[in-house]
């Protein structure tokens, strides 16, 4: 049984990664574009997964069901309200080509990003291509180590050479968008204090949603050496908090506090401590769980399907538990006083994993209805000598909820 559950978890993970990668090209956002003829078109923009692989974006006008490629030759500006893209002729892969670049900041110099490996600084009519390529070296003993070219340091020093007081700060600049924006801002303040400066990444906000929910859990208890199960059907309820970045609204991060109760009672044949043991298990408890979930939501239509993977911290408050050895009878028709009581224990902390899918129904920009289904699997945090600490529980949970933004 344990092998089957682990296999299911692995398959769920593979499905999650494969589906997310294949669907990423289909993610789109509300936007507008300004053409070279100063026409403003409103609709949905589809951003490439990796910009260096694409010279064209896809755009769909409002009330038009078909996406069409738009090339940098015909566009002045693309705006999603969070990100801005402009066409620039830049050096990449030993050739110059017109590409869409994301605008990170503007001032005495402008900072652009093609992707996390290619940035550009524009100063006047000069464009500096900033890179930090990885290099691998082989030592005399055959071992290898990795070093980075840090070519961007020399280019920044050249671009900002008219402000020598920046030399030390340039040497300490890391190859990240935040650091490059910071050094560009400092240069702008020194070179042209009166020039307007804009950091476009300040448009990125994090929204927090409050999500009360309730549902039904169909749980199954067993041991890794058994094909027998004891099942329970119980309600559960909880409150989750969903964090969404305006830059990547399809990726959601969820945590919260959920409450559930369980009651298992029945016979399990297993071989945890010896061959063909028969135990009468009686186990009832309540549990609080704190999930840590990554969810991917497809599209931004009114109906939004999603998939998720997560980790669960489960804290058990047991009210009644016992294990009886069936020494005389090997079926459920026996008097309770004929059981031989077995000393056992039941740990209060369990480790859980979950995978699931769901649907969000948009009511308005700030609230949703939720329908989710999760498969979860949990085991005790340690593998002690007590029988109940070797049990494992899986469940299928279905819940409905309401989600509204409060931040």
C-alpha positions as a LaTeX table, in Angstrom:
\begin{tabular}{lrrr}
\hline
Residue & $x$ (\AA) & $y$ (\AA) & $z$ (\AA) \\
\hline
Unk1 & 0.00 & 0.00 & 0.00 \\
Unk2 & 2.81 & 2.40 & 0.91 \\
Unk3 & 4.45 & 1.77 & $-2.47$ \\
Unk4 & 1.18 & 2.47 & $-4.24$ \\
Unk5 & 0.70 & 5.75 & $-2.39$ \\
Unk6 & 4.26 & 6.88 & $-3.06$ \\
Unk7 & 3.83 & 5.98 & $-6.73$ \\
Unk8 & 0.69 & 8.06 & $-6.86$ \\
Unk9 & 2.51 & 10.99 & $-5.30$ \\
Unk10 & 5.32 & 10.70 & $-7.84$ \\
Unk11 & 2.83 & 10.52 & $-10.70$ \\
Unk12 & 1.03 & 13.57 & $-9.32$ \\
Unk13 & 4.33 & 15.45 & $-9.16$ \\
Unk14 & 5.23 & 14.49 & $-12.73$ \\
Unk15 & 1.78 & 15.51 & $-13.92$ \\
Unk16 & 2.10 & 18.83 & $-12.10$ \\
Unk17 & 5.47 & 19.68 & $-13.61$ \\
Unk18 & 4.60 & 18.49 & $-17.13$ \\
Unk19 & 1.26 & 20.23 & $-17.24$ \\
Unk20 & 2.63 & 23.45 & $-15.81$ \\
Unk21 & 5.46 & 23.58 & $-18.34$ \\
Unk22 & 3.27 & 22.75 & $-21.32$ \\
Unk23 & 0.55 & 25.19 & $-20.27$ \\
Unk24 & 2.81 & 28.10 & $-19.36$ \\
Unk25 & 2.75 & 29.36 & $-22.94$ \\
Unk26 & $-1.04$ & 29.64 & $-22.66$ \\
Unk27 & $-1.04$ & 32.02 & $-19.69$ \\
Unk28 & $-2.22$ & 35.48 & $-20.62$ \\
Unk29 & $-2.89$ & 38.80 & $-18.91$ \\
Unk30 & $-5.06$ & 41.81 & $-19.52$ \\
Unk31 & $-3.02$ & 44.43 & $-21.35$ \\
Unk32 & $-2.87$ & 47.16 & $-23.93$ \\
Unk33 & $-0.43$ & 47.82 & $-26.75$ \\
Unk34 & 0.47 & 51.03 & $-28.55$ \\
Unk35 & 1.38 & 50.60 & $-32.19$ \\
Unk36 & 3.82 & 52.67 & $-34.24$ \\
Unk37 & 0.76 & 54.46 & $-35.66$ \\
Unk38 & $-0.22$ & 55.49 & $-32.07$ \\
Unk39 & $-3.25$ & 53.20 & $-32.06$ \\
Unk40 & $-4.12$ & 51.73 & $-28.65$ \\
Unk41 & $-5.37$ & 48.14 & $-28.68$ \\
Unk42 & $-6.78$ & 46.49 & $-25.55$ \\
Unk43 & $-7.02$ & 42.76 & $-24.91$ \\
Unk44 & $-4.94$ & 39.85 & $-23.63$ \\
Unk45 & $-1.19$ & 39.38 & $-23.99$ \\
Unk46 & 0.43 & 35.96 & $-23.91$ \\
Unk47 & 3.99 & 36.15 & $-22.61$ \\
Unk48 & 6.60 & 33.58 & $-23.69$ \\
Unk49 & 7.99 & 31.20 & $-21.11$ \\
Unk50 & 11.53 & 32.31 & $-21.88$ \\
Unk51 & 11.90 & 35.53 & $-23.79$ \\
Unk52 & 15.21 & 34.69 & $-25.47$ \\
Unk53 & 13.43 & 31.89 & $-27.32$ \\
Unk54 & 10.85 & 34.23 & $-28.81$ \\
Unk55 & 10.96 & 37.46 & $-30.79$ \\
Unk56 & 7.16 & 37.66 & $-30.98$ \\
Unk57 & 4.48 & 37.87 & $-28.31$ \\
Unk58 & 0.86 & 36.84 & $-28.86$ \\
Unk59 & $-2.05$ & 39.26 & $-28.50$ \\
Unk60 & $-5.82$ & 38.89 & $-28.59$ \\
Unk61 & $-8.11$ & 41.88 & $-28.89$ \\
Unk62 & $-11.07$ & 42.18 & $-26.57$ \\
Unk63 & $-14.00$ & 40.03 & $-27.77$ \\
Unk64 & $-11.70$ & 38.27 & $-30.26$ \\
Unk65 & $-11.23$ & 34.55 & $-29.66$ \\
Unk66 & $-7.96$ & 34.19 & $-31.59$ \\
Unk67 & $-4.43$ & 35.05 & $-30.48$ \\
Unk68 & $-2.19$ & 36.57 & $-33.15$ \\
Unk69 & 1.58 & 37.07 & $-33.15$ \\
Unk70 & 2.79 & 40.64 & $-32.74$ \\
Unk71 & 6.34 & 41.51 & $-33.73$ \\
Unk72 & 8.57 & 44.21 & $-32.22$ \\
Unk73 & 8.71 & 45.96 & $-35.60$ \\
Unk74 & 5.10 & 47.15 & $-35.27$ \\
Unk75 & 4.85 & 47.98 & $-31.55$ \\
Unk76 & 5.93 & 50.93 & $-29.42$ \\
Unk77 & 4.83 & 49.77 & $-25.96$ \\
Unk78 & 3.19 & 46.75 & $-24.33$ \\
Unk79 & 1.71 & 47.19 & $-20.85$ \\
Unk80 & 0.11 & 44.64 & $-18.56$ \\
Unk81 & $-0.41$ & 47.26 & $-15.86$ \\
Unk82 & 2.43 & 45.59 & $-13.94$ \\
Unk83 & 5.12 & 45.11 & $-16.57$ \\
Unk84 & 6.13 & 47.23 & $-19.54$ \\
Unk85 & 7.85 & 45.97 & $-22.68$ \\
Unk86 & 9.44 & 47.99 & $-25.46$ \\
Unk87 & 11.17 & 46.91 & $-28.68$ \\
Unk88 & 14.93 & 47.46 & $-28.72$ \\
Unk89 & 17.64 & 46.39 & $-31.13$ \\
Unk90 & 20.12 & 44.55 & $-28.92$ \\
Unk91 & 23.06 & 42.20 & $-29.14$ \\
Unk92 & 22.30 & 38.59 & $-28.31$ \\
Unk93 & 23.99 & 35.37 & $-29.36$ \\
Unk94 & 26.59 & 37.25 & $-31.48$ \\
Unk95 & 24.00 & 39.10 & $-33.55$ \\
Unk96 & 21.84 & 42.20 & $-33.31$ \\
Unk97 & 18.12 & 41.72 & $-33.34$ \\
Unk98 & 14.97 & 43.66 & $-32.49$ \\
Unk99 & 13.48 & 42.15 & $-29.34$ \\
Unk100 & 10.92 & 42.94 & $-26.67$ \\
Unk101 & 12.67 & 43.96 & $-23.45$ \\
Unk102 & 11.03 & 44.43 & $-20.07$ \\
Unk103 & 11.55 & 47.96 & $-18.73$ \\
Unk104 & 12.92 & 47.79 & $-15.18$ \\
Unk105 & 13.78 & 51.46 & $-14.61$ \\
Unk106 & 14.24 & 54.73 & $-16.46$ \\
Unk107 & 16.25 & 57.84 & $-15.57$ \\
Unk108 & 19.63 & 59.18 & $-16.66$ \\
Unk109 & 20.09 & 55.57 & $-17.79$ \\
Unk110 & 17.47 & 52.91 & $-18.48$ \\
Unk111 & 17.63 & 49.31 & $-17.29$ \\
Unk112 & 16.06 & 46.43 & $-19.26$ \\
Unk113 & 15.74 & 42.69 & $-18.88$ \\
Unk114 & 15.45 & 40.04 & $-21.57$ \\
Unk115 & 15.59 & 37.22 & $-19.02$ \\
Unk116 & 17.51 & 36.44 & $-15.82$ \\
Unk117 & 20.71 & 35.88 & $-17.79$ \\
Unk118 & 20.58 & 38.94 & $-20.07$ \\
Unk119 & 20.19 & 42.54 & $-18.90$ \\
Unk120 & 20.79 & 45.80 & $-20.76$ \\
Unk121 & 21.77 & 49.32 & $-19.68$ \\
Unk122 & 20.92 & 52.12 & $-22.12$ \\
Unk123 & 22.87 & 55.36 & $-21.84$ \\
Unk124 & 22.25 & 57.87 & $-24.60$ \\
Unk125 & 22.52 & 55.99 & $-27.87$ \\
Unk126 & 24.73 & 53.26 & $-26.34$ \\
Unk127 & 23.31 & 49.89 & $-25.23$ \\
Unk128 & 25.39 & 47.73 & $-22.87$ \\
Unk129 & 24.64 & 43.98 & $-22.82$ \\
Unk130 & 25.20 & 42.70 & $-19.27$ \\
Unk131 & 25.96 & 38.99 & $-18.83$ \\
Unk132 & 27.51 & 36.76 & $-16.18$ \\
Unk133 & 28.18 & 33.52 & $-18.01$ \\
Unk134 & 29.07 & 30.35 & $-16.13$ \\
Unk135 & 32.40 & 28.64 & $-16.73$ \\
Unk136 & 33.54 & 25.21 & $-15.56$ \\
Unk137 & 37.21 & 24.45 & $-14.86$ \\
Unk138 & 39.00 & 21.15 & $-14.27$ \\
Unk139 & 41.61 & 20.96 & $-11.52$ \\
Unk140 & 44.75 & 18.85 & $-11.69$ \\
Unk141 & 43.16 & 16.14 & $-9.56$ \\
Unk142 & 40.26 & 15.84 & $-12.01$ \\
Unk143 & 37.68 & 17.65 & $-9.88$ \\
Unk144 & 35.73 & 20.56 & $-11.36$ \\
Unk145 & 34.65 & 23.94 & $-10.07$ \\
Unk146 & 32.40 & 26.67 & $-11.43$ \\
Unk147 & 33.25 & 30.33 & $-11.84$ \\
Unk148 & 31.35 & 33.25 & $-13.34$ \\
Unk149 & 32.73 & 35.70 & $-15.88$ \\
Unk150 & 31.34 & 38.82 & $-14.13$ \\
Unk151 & 31.59 & 40.59 & $-17.47$ \\
Unk152 & 28.76 & 42.90 & $-16.37$ \\
Unk153 & 31.05 & 44.52 & $-13.74$ \\
Unk154 & 33.43 & 45.86 & $-16.38$ \\
Unk155 & 30.55 & 47.07 & $-18.57$ \\
Unk156 & 28.94 & 48.90 & $-15.64$ \\
Unk157 & 32.29 & 50.51 & $-14.80$ \\
Unk158 & 32.59 & 51.66 & $-18.41$ \\
Unk159 & 29.01 & 52.94 & $-18.63$ \\
Unk160 & 29.27 & 54.86 & $-15.32$ \\
Unk161 & 32.89 & 55.99 & $-15.64$ \\
Unk162 & 31.86 & 59.68 & $-15.41$ \\
Unk163 & 30.86 & 59.05 & $-11.78$ \\
Unk164 & 34.05 & 57.55 & $-10.26$ \\
Unk165 & 32.59 & 57.52 & $-6.73$ \\
Unk166 & 30.50 & 54.53 & $-7.84$ \\
Unk167 & 33.54 & 52.27 & $-8.43$ \\
Unk168 & 33.32 & 50.44 & $-5.13$ \\
Unk169 & 29.54 & 50.02 & $-5.31$ \\
Unk170 & 29.85 & 48.67 & $-8.86$ \\
Unk171 & 32.35 & 46.03 & $-7.75$ \\
Unk172 & 29.86 & 44.87 & $-5.08$ \\
Unk173 & 26.86 & 44.79 & $-7.43$ \\
Unk174 & 25.35 & 41.32 & $-7.82$ \\
Unk175 & 23.85 & 40.05 & $-11.05$ \\
Unk176 & 20.18 & 40.48 & $-10.12$ \\
Unk177 & 17.50 & 42.84 & $-11.32$ \\
Unk178 & 17.23 & 44.49 & $-7.89$ \\
Unk179 & 20.98 & 45.22 & $-7.68$ \\
Unk180 & 21.15 & 46.52 & $-11.24$ \\
Unk181 & 18.17 & 48.81 & $-10.63$ \\
Unk182 & 19.83 & 50.06 & $-7.45$ \\
Unk183 & 23.11 & 50.99 & $-9.14$ \\
Unk184 & 21.24 & 52.59 & $-12.06$ \\
Unk185 & 19.21 & 54.69 & $-9.63$ \\
Unk186 & 22.36 & 55.81 & $-7.80$ \\
Unk187 & 23.98 & 56.84 & $-11.06$ \\
Unk188 & 20.87 & 58.78 & $-12.11$ \\
Unk189 & 20.83 & 60.66 & $-8.80$ \\
Unk190 & 24.48 & 61.68 & $-9.26$ \\
Unk191 & 24.55 & 62.36 & $-12.99$ \\
Unk192 & 21.19 & 64.12 & $-13.31$ \\
Unk193 & 19.49 & 64.93 & $-9.96$ \\
Unk194 & 16.66 & 66.81 & $-11.72$ \\
Unk195 & 15.88 & 63.99 & $-14.16$ \\
Unk196 & 12.75 & 61.94 & $-13.35$ \\
Unk197 & 13.51 & 58.41 & $-12.23$ \\
Unk198 & 11.02 & 55.51 & $-12.29$ \\
Unk199 & 11.41 & 52.00 & $-10.88$ \\
Unk200 & 8.75 & 49.98 & $-12.72$ \\
Unk201 & 9.17 & 46.94 & $-10.50$ \\
Unk202 & 7.51 & 48.93 & $-7.71$ \\
Unk203 & 4.23 & 48.15 & $-9.49$ \\
Unk204 & 4.53 & 44.57 & $-8.21$ \\
Unk205 & 2.14 & 43.98 & $-5.34$ \\
Unk206 & 1.26 & 40.98 & $-3.21$ \\
Unk207 & $-2.41$ & 40.32 & $-2.59$ \\
Unk208 & $-3.65$ & 38.25 & 0.35 \\
Unk209 & $-6.94$ & 36.36 & 0.24 \\
Unk210 & $-8.89$ & 35.05 & 3.24 \\
Unk211 & $-10.50$ & 31.65 & 2.54 \\
Unk212 & $-12.92$ & 29.94 & 4.96 \\
Unk213 & $-13.77$ & 26.42 & 3.77 \\
Unk214 & $-15.53$ & 23.22 & 4.81 \\
Unk215 & $-15.74$ & 19.73 & 3.38 \\
Unk216 & $-15.75$ & 15.97 & 3.77 \\
Unk217 & $-12.73$ & 13.71 & 4.30 \\
Unk218 & $-12.76$ & 10.02 & 3.41 \\
Unk219 & $-9.80$ & 8.62 & 5.35 \\
Unk220 & $-8.17$ & 5.20 & 5.34 \\
Unk221 & $-5.84$ & 3.82 & 8.05 \\
Unk222 & $-3.49$ & 0.88 & 7.50 \\
Unk223 & 0.09 & $-0.36$ & 7.99 \\
Unk224 & 2.78 & $-0.63$ & 5.33 \\
Unk225 & 2.75 & $-4.45$ & 5.65 \\
Unk226 & $-1.04$ & $-4.79$ & 5.28 \\
Unk227 & $-3.68$ & $-4.83$ & 2.58 \\
Unk228 & $-6.43$ & $-4.23$ & 5.15 \\
Unk229 & $-7.86$ & $-0.79$ & 5.85 \\
Unk230 & $-10.12$ & 0.89 & 8.36 \\
Unk231 & $-12.02$ & 3.82 & 6.89 \\
Unk232 & $-13.79$ & 6.86 & 8.22 \\
Unk233 & $-15.95$ & 9.59 & 6.68 \\
Unk234 & $-15.84$ & 12.84 & 8.65 \\
Unk235 & $-16.36$ & 16.57 & 8.10 \\
Unk236 & $-13.57$ & 19.14 & 8.36 \\
Unk237 & $-13.29$ & 22.93 & 8.28 \\
Unk238 & $-10.55$ & 25.51 & 8.10 \\
Unk239 & $-9.29$ & 28.93 & 7.19 \\
Unk240 & $-6.58$ & 29.45 & 4.58 \\
Unk241 & $-4.58$ & 32.47 & 3.48 \\
Unk242 & $-3.64$ & 32.75 & $-0.20$ \\
Unk243 & $-0.74$ & 34.99 & $-1.31$ \\
Unk244 & $-0.70$ & 36.11 & $-4.96$ \\
Unk245 & 1.96 & 38.22 & $-6.67$ \\
Unk246 & 0.73 & 40.66 & $-9.31$ \\
Unk247 & 3.80 & 39.77 & $-11.36$ \\
Unk248 & 2.98 & 36.05 & $-11.50$ \\
Unk249 & $-0.72$ & 35.82 & $-10.60$ \\
Unk250 & $-1.01$ & 32.21 & $-11.75$ \\
Unk251 & 1.32 & 31.04 & $-8.96$ \\
Unk252 & $-0.39$ & 31.03 & $-5.56$ \\
Unk253 & 1.04 & 30.23 & $-2.13$ \\
Unk254 & $-1.36$ & 28.94 & 0.52 \\
Unk255 & $-1.17$ & 28.33 & 4.24 \\
Unk256 & $-3.68$ & 28.30 & 7.07 \\
Unk257 & $-5.19$ & 26.23 & 9.85 \\
Unk258 & $-7.60$ & 23.30 & 9.35 \\
Unk259 & $-9.49$ & 21.17 & 11.86 \\
Unk260 & $-10.79$ & 17.62 & 11.39 \\
Unk261 & $-11.78$ & 14.62 & 13.50 \\
Unk262 & $-11.43$ & 10.89 & 12.82 \\
Unk263 & $-12.76$ & 7.64 & 14.24 \\
Unk264 & $-11.24$ & 4.32 & 13.14 \\
Unk265 & $-12.36$ & 0.98 & 14.56 \\
Unk266 & $-11.81$ & $-2.48$ & 13.10 \\
Unk267 & $-9.47$ & $-5.38$ & 12.41 \\
Unk268 & $-6.21$ & $-5.14$ & 10.49 \\
Unk269 & $-4.09$ & $-8.16$ & 9.56 \\
Unk270 & $-0.44$ & $-7.17$ & 9.20 \\
Unk271 & 3.13 & $-8.30$ & 9.83 \\
Unk272 & 4.72 & $-5.25$ & 11.46 \\
Unk273 & 6.10 & $-7.17$ & 14.46 \\
Unk274 & 5.55 & $-10.72$ & 13.24 \\
Unk275 & 3.81 & $-12.76$ & 10.54 \\
Unk276 & 0.01 & $-12.64$ & 10.23 \\
Unk277 & $-0.82$ & $-10.53$ & 13.25 \\
Unk278 & $-4.49$ & $-9.68$ & 13.79 \\
Unk279 & $-5.16$ & $-6.50$ & 15.72 \\
Unk280 & $-8.39$ & $-4.84$ & 16.67 \\
Unk281 & $-7.65$ & $-1.12$ & 16.30 \\
Unk282 & $-9.68$ & 1.53 & 18.08 \\
Unk283 & $-8.55$ & 5.05 & 17.39 \\
Unk284 & $-10.40$ & 8.36 & 17.62 \\
Unk285 & $-8.82$ & 11.80 & 17.62 \\
Unk286 & $-9.04$ & 15.37 & 16.40 \\
Unk287 & $-6.30$ & 17.03 & 14.39 \\
Unk288 & $-5.11$ & 20.51 & 13.50 \\
Unk289 & $-3.09$ & 20.86 & 10.32 \\
Unk290 & $-1.01$ & 23.71 & 8.93 \\
Unk291 & $-0.58$ & 23.27 & 5.15 \\
Unk292 & 2.15 & 24.80 & 2.98 \\
Unk293 & 0.85 & 24.63 & $-0.59$ \\
Unk294 & 2.02 & 25.81 & $-4.00$ \\
Unk295 & $-0.87$ & 26.12 & $-6.45$ \\
Unk296 & $-0.82$ & 26.87 & $-10.16$ \\
Unk297 & $-3.97$ & 28.40 & $-11.67$ \\
Unk298 & $-4.58$ & 28.27 & $-15.40$ \\
Unk299 & $-5.64$ & 31.44 & $-17.19$ \\
Unk300 & $-7.64$ & 34.35 & $-15.82$ \\
Unk301 & $-11.13$ & 33.54 & $-17.08$ \\
Unk302 & $-14.16$ & 33.48 & $-14.82$ \\
Unk303 & $-13.65$ & 29.75 & $-14.31$ \\
Unk304 & $-10.03$ & 28.94 & $-13.37$ \\
Unk305 & $-8.84$ & 25.31 & $-12.97$ \\
Unk306 & $-5.83$ & 24.70 & $-10.75$ \\
Unk307 & $-3.40$ & 22.02 & $-9.56$ \\
Unk308 & $-1.37$ & 21.98 & $-6.36$ \\
Unk309 & 1.30 & 20.23 & $-4.35$ \\
Unk310 & 1.84 & 20.70 & $-0.65$ \\
Unk311 & 3.27 & 19.72 & 2.68 \\
Unk312 & 1.15 & 19.32 & 5.81 \\
Unk313 & 2.06 & 19.67 & 9.47 \\
Unk314 & $-0.52$ & 17.61 & 11.39 \\
Unk315 & $-0.92$ & 17.93 & 15.18 \\
Unk316 & $-3.03$ & 15.20 & 16.75 \\
Unk317 & $-5.10$ & 15.50 & 19.91 \\
Unk318 & $-6.11$ & 11.89 & 20.59 \\
Unk319 & $-9.11$ & 11.17 & 22.76 \\
Unk320 & $-9.19$ & 7.37 & 22.67 \\
Unk321 & $-6.88$ & 4.70 & 21.31 \\
Unk322 & $-6.22$ & 1.04 & 21.94 \\
Unk323 & $-4.91$ & $-2.07$ & 20.24 \\
Unk324 & $-6.15$ & $-5.56$ & 21.01 \\
Unk325 & $-4.50$ & $-8.84$ & 20.00 \\
Unk326 & $-6.94$ & $-11.38$ & 18.57 \\
Unk327 & $-5.42$ & $-14.43$ & 20.24 \\
Unk328 & $-8.45$ & $-16.71$ & 20.01 \\
Unk329 & $-10.63$ & $-15.34$ & 17.24 \\
Unk330 & $-9.53$ & $-14.24$ & 13.80 \\
Unk331 & $-12.75$ & $-12.53$ & 12.77 \\
Unk332 & $-14.83$ & $-9.64$ & 14.08 \\
Unk333 & $-17.33$ & $-11.84$ & 15.96 \\
Unk334 & $-15.76$ & $-11.87$ & 19.41 \\
Unk335 & $-16.52$ & $-10.46$ & 22.84 \\
Unk336 & $-14.46$ & $-7.37$ & 23.64 \\
Unk337 & $-13.29$ & $-8.80$ & 26.97 \\
Unk338 & $-11.50$ & $-11.63$ & 25.14 \\
Unk339 & $-8.94$ & $-9.19$ & 23.71 \\
Unk340 & $-5.39$ & $-9.18$ & 25.00 \\
Unk341 & $-4.49$ & $-5.51$ & 25.47 \\
Unk342 & $-1.24$ & $-4.37$ & 23.86 \\
Unk343 & 0.89 & $-1.53$ & 25.17 \\
Unk344 & 1.24 & 1.11 & 22.44 \\
Unk345 & 1.56 & 4.82 & 21.84 \\
Unk346 & 0.35 & 7.44 & 19.38 \\
Unk347 & 2.58 & 10.36 & 18.38 \\
Unk348 & 1.00 & 13.80 & 18.33 \\
Unk349 & 2.90 & 15.09 & 15.26 \\
Unk350 & 2.59 & 13.61 & 11.79 \\
Unk351 & 4.14 & 14.53 & 8.47 \\
Unk352 & 1.77 & 14.94 & 5.55 \\
Unk353 & 1.98 & 15.36 & 1.79 \\
Unk354 & $-0.82$ & 16.33 & $-0.55$ \\
Unk355 & $-1.61$ & 16.76 & $-4.23$ \\
Unk356 & $-4.83$ & 18.03 & $-5.66$ \\
Unk357 & $-6.83$ & 19.96 & $-8.17$ \\
Unk358 & $-9.58$ & 22.52 & $-7.98$ \\
Unk359 & $-11.67$ & 25.22 & $-9.61$ \\
Unk360 & $-11.98$ & 28.89 & $-8.74$ \\
Unk361 & $-15.09$ & 30.76 & $-9.93$ \\
Unk362 & $-14.54$ & 34.49 & $-10.13$ \\
Unk363 & $-17.38$ & 36.54 & $-8.62$ \\
Unk364 & $-15.54$ & 39.84 & $-9.12$ \\
Unk365 & $-11.95$ & 41.08 & $-9.06$ \\
Unk366 & $-11.65$ & 40.50 & $-5.32$ \\
Unk367 & $-13.65$ & 37.35 & $-4.54$ \\
Unk368 & $-14.04$ & 33.76 & $-5.69$ \\
Unk369 & $-15.97$ & 30.59 & $-4.97$ \\
Unk370 & $-13.76$ & 27.51 & $-4.49$ \\
Unk371 & $-14.16$ & 23.81 & $-5.14$ \\
Unk372 & $-11.11$ & 21.68 & $-4.30$ \\
Unk373 & $-10.20$ & 18.00 & $-4.15$ \\
Unk374 & $-7.02$ & 16.74 & $-2.48$ \\
Unk375 & $-5.32$ & 13.42 & $-1.99$ \\
Unk376 & $-3.22$ & 13.43 & 1.20 \\
Unk377 & $-0.90$ & 10.93 & 2.84 \\
Unk378 & 0.66 & 11.17 & 6.29 \\
Unk379 & 2.82 & 9.12 & 8.60 \\
Unk380 & 4.17 & 9.51 & 12.13 \\
Unk381 & 7.16 & 11.79 & 12.51 \\
Unk382 & 9.30 & 8.98 & 13.96 \\
Unk383 & 9.31 & 5.22 & 13.53 \\
Unk384 & 9.26 & 4.01 & 17.14 \\
Unk385 & 8.59 & 0.55 & 18.55 \\
Unk386 & 4.93 & 1.32 & 19.23 \\
Unk387 & 2.48 & $-0.22$ & 16.78 \\
Unk388 & 0.29 & 2.85 & 16.29 \\
Unk389 & 3.36 & 4.92 & 15.46 \\
Unk390 & 3.80 & 2.70 & 12.41 \\
Unk391 & 0.31 & 3.37 & 11.04 \\
Unk392 & $-0.23$ & 5.50 & 7.96 \\
Unk393 & $-3.27$ & 7.43 & 6.90 \\
Unk394 & $-4.38$ & 8.52 & 3.45 \\
Unk395 & $-7.47$ & 10.54 & 2.62 \\
Unk396 & $-9.45$ & 12.05 & $-0.20$ \\
Unk397 & $-10.78$ & 15.46 & 0.78 \\
Unk398 & $-13.43$ & 17.48 & $-1.04$ \\
Unk399 & $-14.22$ & 21.00 & 0.12 \\
Unk400 & $-16.00$ & 24.16 & $-0.91$ \\
Unk401 & $-15.01$ & 27.64 & 0.18 \\
Unk402 & $-15.16$ & 31.35 & $-0.35$ \\
Unk403 & $-12.14$ & 33.51 & $-1.10$ \\
Unk404 & $-11.99$ & 37.27 & $-0.74$ \\
Unk405 & $-9.13$ & 39.72 & $-0.89$ \\
Unk406 & $-8.40$ & 41.81 & 2.21 \\
Unk407 & $-4.95$ & 43.14 & 1.28 \\
\hline
\end{tabular}
